[in-house]
PDB file of C-alpha atoms in Angstrom:
ATOM      1  CA  SER A   1     -48.931   8.886 -71.083  1.00 74.00           C
ATOM      2  CA  VAL A   2     -45.625   7.023 -71.220  1.00 83.00           C
ATOM      3  CA  PRO A   3     -45.040   4.446 -68.458  1.00 87.00           C
ATOM      4  CA  LYS A   4     -42.533   5.671 -65.894  1.00 93.00           C
ATOM      5  CA  PRO A   5     -39.365   3.649 -65.374  1.00 94.00           C
ATOM      6  CA  GLU A   6     -39.548   1.319 -62.400  1.00 95.00           C
ATOM      7  CA  ARG A   7     -36.636   0.528 -60.137  1.00 95.00           C
ATOM      8  CA  ALA A   8     -35.481  -2.988 -61.031  1.00 96.00           C
ATOM      9  CA  ASP A   9     -35.934  -5.317 -58.084  1.00 93.00           C
ATOM     10  CA  ARG A  10     -33.691  -8.017 -56.692  1.00 94.00           C
ATOM     11  CA  SER A  11     -36.373 -10.686 -57.093  1.00 93.00           C
ATOM     12  CA  GLY A  12     -36.443 -10.363 -60.876  1.00 93.00           C
ATOM     13  CA  MET A  13     -40.074  -9.179 -60.728  1.00 92.00           C
ATOM     14  CA  GLY A  14     -40.806 -12.142 -58.457  1.00 92.00           C
ATOM     15  CA  ILE A  15     -39.777 -14.838 -60.929  1.00 90.00           C
ATOM     16  CA  LEU A  16     -36.256 -15.741 -59.789  1.00 91.00           C
ATOM     17  CA  PRO A  17     -36.029 -19.228 -58.315  1.00 89.00           C
ATOM     18  CA  THR A  18     -36.233 -19.081 -54.512  1.00 92.00           C
ATOM     19  CA  ARG A  19     -32.758 -20.577 -54.112  1.00 93.00           C
ATOM     20  CA  ALA A  20     -31.244 -17.907 -56.390  1.00 90.00           C
ATOM     21  CA  TYR A  21     -33.082 -15.155 -54.532  1.00 90.00           C
ATOM     22  CA  ARG A  22     -31.993 -16.412 -51.106  1.00 92.00           C
ATOM     23  CA  TYR A  23     -28.410 -17.479 -51.788  1.00 92.00           C
ATOM     24  CA  CYS A  24     -27.015 -15.836 -54.922  1.00 93.00           C
ATOM     25  CA  ASP A  25     -26.112 -12.228 -54.348  1.00 92.00           C
ATOM     26  CA  ALA A  26     -24.614 -11.986 -57.861  1.00 94.00           C
ATOM     27  CA  VAL A  27     -27.986 -12.778 -59.474  1.00 95.00           C
ATOM     28  CA  THR A  28     -30.053 -10.557 -57.191  1.00 95.00           C
ATOM     29  CA  THR A  29     -27.628  -7.638 -57.506  1.00 93.00           C
ATOM     30  CA  ALA A  30     -27.708  -7.826 -61.329  1.00 94.00           C
ATOM     31  CA  SER A  31     -31.498  -8.143 -61.278  1.00 94.00           C
ATOM     32  CA  GLY A  32     -31.911  -5.059 -59.096  1.00 94.00           C
ATOM     33  CA  PHE A  33     -29.297  -2.804 -60.713  1.00 96.00           C
ATOM     34  CA  GLY A  34     -30.947   0.067 -62.568  1.00 97.00           C
ATOM     35  CA  TRP A  35     -34.450   0.719 -63.820  1.00 97.00           C
ATOM     36  CA  HIS A  36     -36.850  -1.194 -66.001  1.00 97.00           C
ATOM     37  CA  ILE A  37     -38.060   0.757 -69.008  1.00 97.00           C
ATOM     38  CA  PHE A  38     -41.273  -0.233 -70.754  1.00 96.00           C
ATOM     39  CA  ALA A  39     -42.518   0.260 -74.300  1.00 94.00           C
ATOM     40  CA  PRO A  40     -44.522   3.495 -74.449  1.00 90.00           C
ATOM     41  CA  LEU A  41     -47.520   1.653 -75.868  1.00 91.00           C
ATOM     42  CA  GLU A  42     -48.350  -1.802 -77.156  1.00 94.00           C
ATOM     43  CA  PHE A  43     -47.617  -2.352 -80.829  1.00 96.00           C
ATOM     44  CA  SER A  44     -46.774  -5.137 -83.240  1.00 97.00           C
ATOM     45  CA  LEU A  45     -44.177  -5.506 -85.962  1.00 98.00           C
ATOM     46  CA  VAL A  46     -43.896  -7.972 -88.810  1.00 98.00           C
ATOM     47  CA  TRP A  47     -40.825  -8.425 -90.995  1.00 98.00           C
ATOM     48  CA  ASP A  48     -40.986 -10.280 -94.292  1.00 97.00           C
ATOM     49  CA  GLY A  49     -37.202 -10.507 -94.634  1.00 96.00           C
ATOM     50  CA  ILE A  50     -37.063  -7.191 -96.498  1.00 96.00           C
ATOM     51  CA  ASP A  51     -39.622  -4.705 -95.181  1.00 97.00           C
ATOM     52  CA  VAL A  52     -41.092  -4.063 -91.741  1.00 98.00           C
ATOM     53  CA  ARG A  53     -44.759  -3.261 -91.187  1.00 98.00           C
ATOM     54  CA  TRP A  54     -46.335  -2.159 -87.918  1.00 97.00           C
ATOM     55  CA  THR A  55     -49.693  -1.756 -86.245  1.00 97.00           C
ATOM     56  CA  MET A  56     -51.312  -0.913 -82.908  1.00 93.00           C
ATOM     57  CA  ASP A  57     -54.839  -1.040 -81.513  1.00 90.00           C
ATOM     58  CA  ALA A  58     -55.760   2.428 -82.828  1.00 87.00           C
ATOM     59  CA  LEU A  59     -54.922   1.393 -86.420  1.00 90.00           C
ATOM     60  CA  ASP A  60     -57.128  -0.681 -88.690  1.00 91.00           C
ATOM     61  CA  ASP A  61     -54.321  -2.122 -90.789  1.00 95.00           C
ATOM     62  CA  TRP A  62     -50.601  -2.882 -90.982  1.00 97.00           C
ATOM     63  CA  LEU A  63     -48.597   0.129 -92.176  1.00 96.00           C
ATOM     64  CA  PRO A  64     -45.202   0.088 -93.886  1.00 97.00           C
ATOM     65  CA  LEU A  65     -42.584   1.342 -91.457  1.00 97.00           C
ATOM     66  CA  GLY A  66     -40.299   4.167 -92.451  1.00 95.00           C
ATOM     67  CA  ALA A  67     -40.638   6.445 -89.436  1.00 94.00           C
ATOM     68  CA  ALA A  68     -43.762   6.749 -87.300  1.00 94.00           C
ATOM     69  CA  GLN A  69     -44.706   9.344 -84.701  1.00 89.00           C
ATOM     70  CA  PHE A  70     -46.720   8.787 -81.539  1.00 83.00           C
ATOM     71  CA  PRO A  71     -50.333   9.640 -82.374  1.00 78.00           C
ATOM     72  CA  GLU A  72     -50.720  13.464 -82.349  1.00 83.00           C
ATOM     73  CA  PHE A  73     -47.234  13.901 -80.845  1.00 85.00           C
ATOM     74  CA  ALA A  74     -45.623  16.146 -83.484  1.00 88.00           C
ATOM     75  CA  GLY A  75     -48.131  18.963 -82.867  1.00 89.00           C
ATOM     76  CA  LEU A  76     -47.863  18.625 -79.088  1.00 88.00           C
ATOM     77  CA  PHE A  77     -44.062  18.657 -79.291  1.00 85.00           C
ATOM     78  CA  ASP A  78     -44.025  21.777 -81.467  1.00 89.00           C
ATOM     79  CA  SER A  79     -46.457  23.590 -79.142  1.00 90.00           C
ATOM     80  CA  ARG A  80     -44.110  23.076 -76.176  1.00 84.00           C
ATOM     81  CA  ALA A  81     -40.623  23.000 -77.699  1.00 81.00           C
ATOM     82  CA  PRO A  82     -38.336  26.013 -78.071  1.00 82.00           C
ATOM     83  CA  GLU A  83     -38.652  27.593 -81.499  1.00 87.00           C
ATOM     84  CA  ASP A  84     -35.329  26.205 -82.766  1.00 83.00           C
ATOM     85  CA  MET A  85     -36.426  22.631 -81.895  1.00 81.00           C
ATOM     86  CA  GLN A  86     -39.882  22.778 -83.470  1.00 86.00           C
ATOM     87  CA  GLY A  87     -40.286  20.336 -86.330  1.00 87.00           C
ATOM     88  CA  TYR A  88     -37.779  17.929 -84.780  1.00 86.00           C
ATOM     89  CA  SER A  89     -39.971  15.690 -82.647  1.00 86.00           C
ATOM     90  CA  PRO A  90     -38.372  12.258 -82.306  1.00 88.00           C
ATOM     91  CA  PRO A  91     -40.128   9.431 -84.145  1.00 92.00           C
ATOM     92  CA  PHE A  92     -41.571   6.610 -82.064  1.00 92.00           C
ATOM     93  CA  LEU A  93     -40.536   3.847 -84.498  1.00 97.00           C
ATOM     94  CA  THR A  94     -37.990   3.917 -87.305  1.00 97.00           C
ATOM     95  CA  ALA A  95     -37.005   1.108 -89.671  1.00 97.00           C
ATOM     96  CA  ILE A  96     -33.277   1.535 -90.016  1.00 95.00           C
ATOM     97  CA  GLN A  97     -30.971   0.411 -92.797  1.00 94.00           C
ATOM     98  CA  GLU A  98     -30.032  -3.002 -91.395  1.00 96.00           C
ATOM     99  CA  PRO A  99     -32.588  -5.717 -92.298  1.00 95.00           C
ATOM    100  CA  GLY A 100     -35.093  -6.426 -89.534  1.00 97.00           C
ATOM    101  CA  VAL A 101     -33.794  -3.719 -87.186  1.00 98.00           C
ATOM    102  CA  VAL A 102     -36.168  -1.142 -85.731  1.00 98.00           C
ATOM    103  CA  GLN A 103     -35.322   1.833 -83.543  1.00 97.00           C
ATOM    104  CA  VAL A 104     -37.839   2.354 -80.732  1.00 97.00           C
ATOM    105  CA  TRP A 105     -38.118   5.565 -78.731  1.00 94.00           C
ATOM    106  CA  THR A 106     -39.331   4.789 -75.222  1.00 93.00           C
ATOM    107  CA  GLY A 107     -40.966   8.213 -74.942  1.00 89.00           C
ATOM    108  CA  LEU A 108     -38.465   9.069 -72.214  1.00 91.00           C
ATOM    109  CA  MET A 109     -35.668  11.620 -72.029  1.00 88.00           C
ATOM    110  CA  ALA A 110     -32.704  11.182 -69.697  1.00 91.00           C
ATOM    111  CA  ARG A 111     -29.942  13.263 -68.182  1.00 90.00           C
ATOM    112  CA  THR A 112     -27.256  11.995 -65.844  1.00 94.00           C
ATOM    113  CA  ALA A 113     -24.627  13.619 -63.656  1.00 95.00           C
ATOM    114  CA  PRO A 114     -21.352  14.675 -65.316  1.00 96.00           C
ATOM    115  CA  GLY A 115     -19.149  11.679 -66.107  1.00 96.00           C
ATOM    116  CA  TRP A 116     -22.057   9.188 -66.011  1.00 96.00           C
ATOM    117  CA  SER A 117     -23.863   7.457 -68.877  1.00 95.00           C
ATOM    118  CA  LEU A 118     -26.700   4.961 -69.215  1.00 96.00           C
ATOM    119  CA  LEU A 119     -26.165   1.385 -70.315  1.00 96.00           C
ATOM    120  CA  LEU A 120     -29.335   0.180 -72.052  1.00 97.00           C
ATOM    121  CA  ARG A 121     -29.647  -3.599 -72.236  1.00 96.00           C
ATOM    122  CA  SER A 122     -32.067  -6.494 -72.028  1.00 96.00           C
ATOM    123  CA  PRO A 123     -33.553  -6.801 -68.552  1.00 96.00           C
ATOM    124  CA  ALA A 124     -31.218  -8.858 -66.366  1.00 95.00           C
ATOM    125  CA  ASN A 125     -32.428 -12.362 -65.472  1.00 95.00           C
ATOM    126  CA  LEU A 126     -35.888 -11.922 -66.992  1.00 94.00           C
ATOM    127  CA  PRO A 127     -37.320 -13.981 -69.853  1.00 92.00           C
ATOM    128  CA  ARG A 128     -37.224 -12.123 -73.157  1.00 89.00           C
ATOM    129  CA  GLN A 129     -40.295 -11.044 -75.057  1.00 89.00           C
ATOM    130  CA  SER A 130     -40.608 -13.374 -78.016  1.00 92.00           C
ATOM    131  CA  GLY A 131     -39.520 -12.484 -81.541  1.00 96.00           C
ATOM    132  CA  PHE A 132     -36.932  -9.773 -80.955  1.00 97.00           C
ATOM    133  CA  GLU A 133     -33.687  -8.954 -79.190  1.00 95.00           C
ATOM    134  CA  PRO A 134     -32.741  -5.469 -78.013  1.00 95.00           C
ATOM    135  CA  TYR A 135     -29.239  -4.319 -78.835  1.00 96.00           C
ATOM    136  CA  GLU A 136     -27.165  -3.072 -75.913  1.00 96.00           C
ATOM    137  CA  GLY A 137     -26.019   0.517 -76.049  1.00 95.00           C
ATOM    138  CA  VAL A 138     -24.392   3.193 -73.941  1.00 95.00           C
ATOM    139  CA  ILE A 139     -25.798   6.698 -74.215  1.00 93.00           C
ATOM    140  CA  GLU A 140     -23.845   9.629 -72.835  1.00 93.00           C
ATOM    141  CA  THR A 141     -26.715  11.411 -71.162  1.00 91.00           C
ATOM    142  CA  ASP A 142     -24.481  13.816 -69.242  1.00 92.00           C
ATOM    143  CA  ARG A 143     -23.920  16.052 -72.277  1.00 85.00           C
ATOM    144  CA  TRP A 144     -27.519  16.959 -73.082  1.00 73.00           C
ATOM    145  CA  PHE A 145     -31.067  15.893 -72.312  1.00 70.00           C
ATOM    146  CA  LEU A 146     -31.263  12.834 -74.552  1.00 75.00           C
ATOM    147  CA  PRO A 147     -34.174  10.742 -75.887  1.00 85.00           C
ATOM    148  CA  VAL A 148     -33.887   7.152 -74.675  1.00 93.00           C
ATOM    149  CA  PHE A 149     -33.904   5.013 -77.824  1.00 92.00           C
ATOM    150  CA  THR A 150     -33.084   1.374 -78.384  1.00 95.00           C
ATOM    151  CA  ASN A 151     -32.602  -0.706 -81.493  1.00 97.00           C
ATOM    152  CA  ILE A 152     -34.284  -4.086 -81.620  1.00 97.00           C
ATOM    153  CA  ARG A 153     -33.504  -6.903 -84.023  1.00 97.00           C
ATOM    154  CA  LEU A 154     -36.497  -8.926 -85.170  1.00 98.00           C
ATOM    155  CA  THR A 155     -35.652 -12.621 -84.961  1.00 97.00           C
ATOM    156  CA  ARG A 156     -38.408 -14.164 -87.041  1.00 96.00           C
ATOM    157  CA  THR A 157     -40.079 -13.428 -90.342  1.00 96.00           C
ATOM    158  CA  ASP A 158     -43.681 -13.456 -91.542  1.00 97.00           C
ATOM    159  CA  THR A 159     -45.037 -13.705 -87.990  1.00 96.00           C
ATOM    160  CA  PRO A 160     -46.289 -10.705 -85.992  1.00 97.00           C
ATOM    161  CA  VAL A 161     -44.112  -9.760 -83.017  1.00 97.00           C
ATOM    162  CA  ALA A 162     -46.109  -8.140 -80.217  1.00 96.00           C
ATOM    163  CA  ILE A 163     -44.266  -5.634 -78.048  1.00 95.00           C
ATOM    164  CA  SER A 164     -45.993  -5.528 -74.688  1.00 91.00           C
ATOM    165  CA  GLY A 165     -46.281  -2.389 -72.612  1.00 89.00           C
ATOM    166  CA  ASP A 166     -46.465  -4.290 -69.326  1.00 91.00           C
ATOM    167  CA  TRP A 167     -43.157  -6.189 -69.514  1.00 94.00           C
ATOM    168  CA  PRO A 168     -39.782  -4.409 -69.416  1.00 96.00           C
ATOM    169  CA  LEU A 169     -38.329  -3.643 -72.821  1.00 96.00           C
ATOM    170  CA  LEU A 170     -34.979  -2.536 -71.383  1.00 96.00           C
ATOM    171  CA  GLN A 171     -32.976  -2.149 -68.239  1.00 97.00           C
ATOM    172  CA  ALA A 172     -31.185   1.192 -67.845  1.00 97.00           C
ATOM    173  CA  GLN A 173     -28.090   1.075 -65.678  1.00 97.00           C
ATOM    174  CA  PRO A 174     -26.005   4.112 -64.736  1.00 97.00           C
ATOM    175  CA  ILE A 175     -22.301   3.581 -65.340  1.00 97.00           C
ATOM    176  CA  PRO A 176     -19.295   5.870 -64.923  1.00 97.00           C
ATOM    177  CA  GLN A 177     -17.722   6.803 -68.245  1.00 96.00           C
ATOM    178  CA  ALA A 178     -14.313   5.831 -66.857  1.00 95.00           C
ATOM    179  CA  ALA A 179     -15.538   2.206 -66.849  1.00 95.00           C
ATOM    180  CA  TYR A 180     -15.679   2.019 -70.651  1.00 93.00           C
ATOM    181  CA  GLN A 181     -13.369   4.717 -71.983  1.00 88.00           C
ATOM    182  CA  ASP A 182      -9.903   3.849 -73.265  1.00 81.00           C
ATOM    183  CA  SER A 183      -7.078   4.603 -70.857  1.00 53.00           C
TER     184      SER A 183
END
C-alpha cells in the first residue's frame, strides 16, 4: 500500500527552530503549504557515472535500471483498468536519458479543479535526503487523472543512495495556472 500524502505542517515536521516557528510567518507558511508525498517503498540506487542500478529489501541483488514495475503491479493494474488502458501500467522507476537522472512514480494519481495544477518540489524547509535532488515540476492535473511522477538527480557516484519511505520525497502545492502562464 502506497503511503498517503500528509498535509505539510507549519512546524516543518517539528524541526524548525523555535524562533522561526514563533516569529517568522514566511517560513511557517512555506513549510505548511501543500502536502508531503513519500516514496511508495524504500529502495536504493547506485550510479557509476554511466548506468544506474537499483535494489530493495525484496531483491537479493542490484539490478540494472531501465524501467521497473512495483512488484506484481502490472497484473493488478490490468485486472482493474479499462480495456484500452491494459498493458500501460506506469513503471515505478525509470532511468531516463540524462546521466544519473531517475524518474520515480510515487504510486499516486492526482486530479485538481479546472485551472489548477500541482507544483512538485523539494519539501520546504526540511533537510534533504542525502545523495539526490528532486527536480521541480508543474503537472497540469486538471486535464486528466495523472500519475504523480518526479525526476531525481543522483548527486554522487559509486555509493548507494537510500530513498526512505518515512521522510517526504516531495511537497505538492496547488497553484493556479494563471500564476505561471504567459500573459
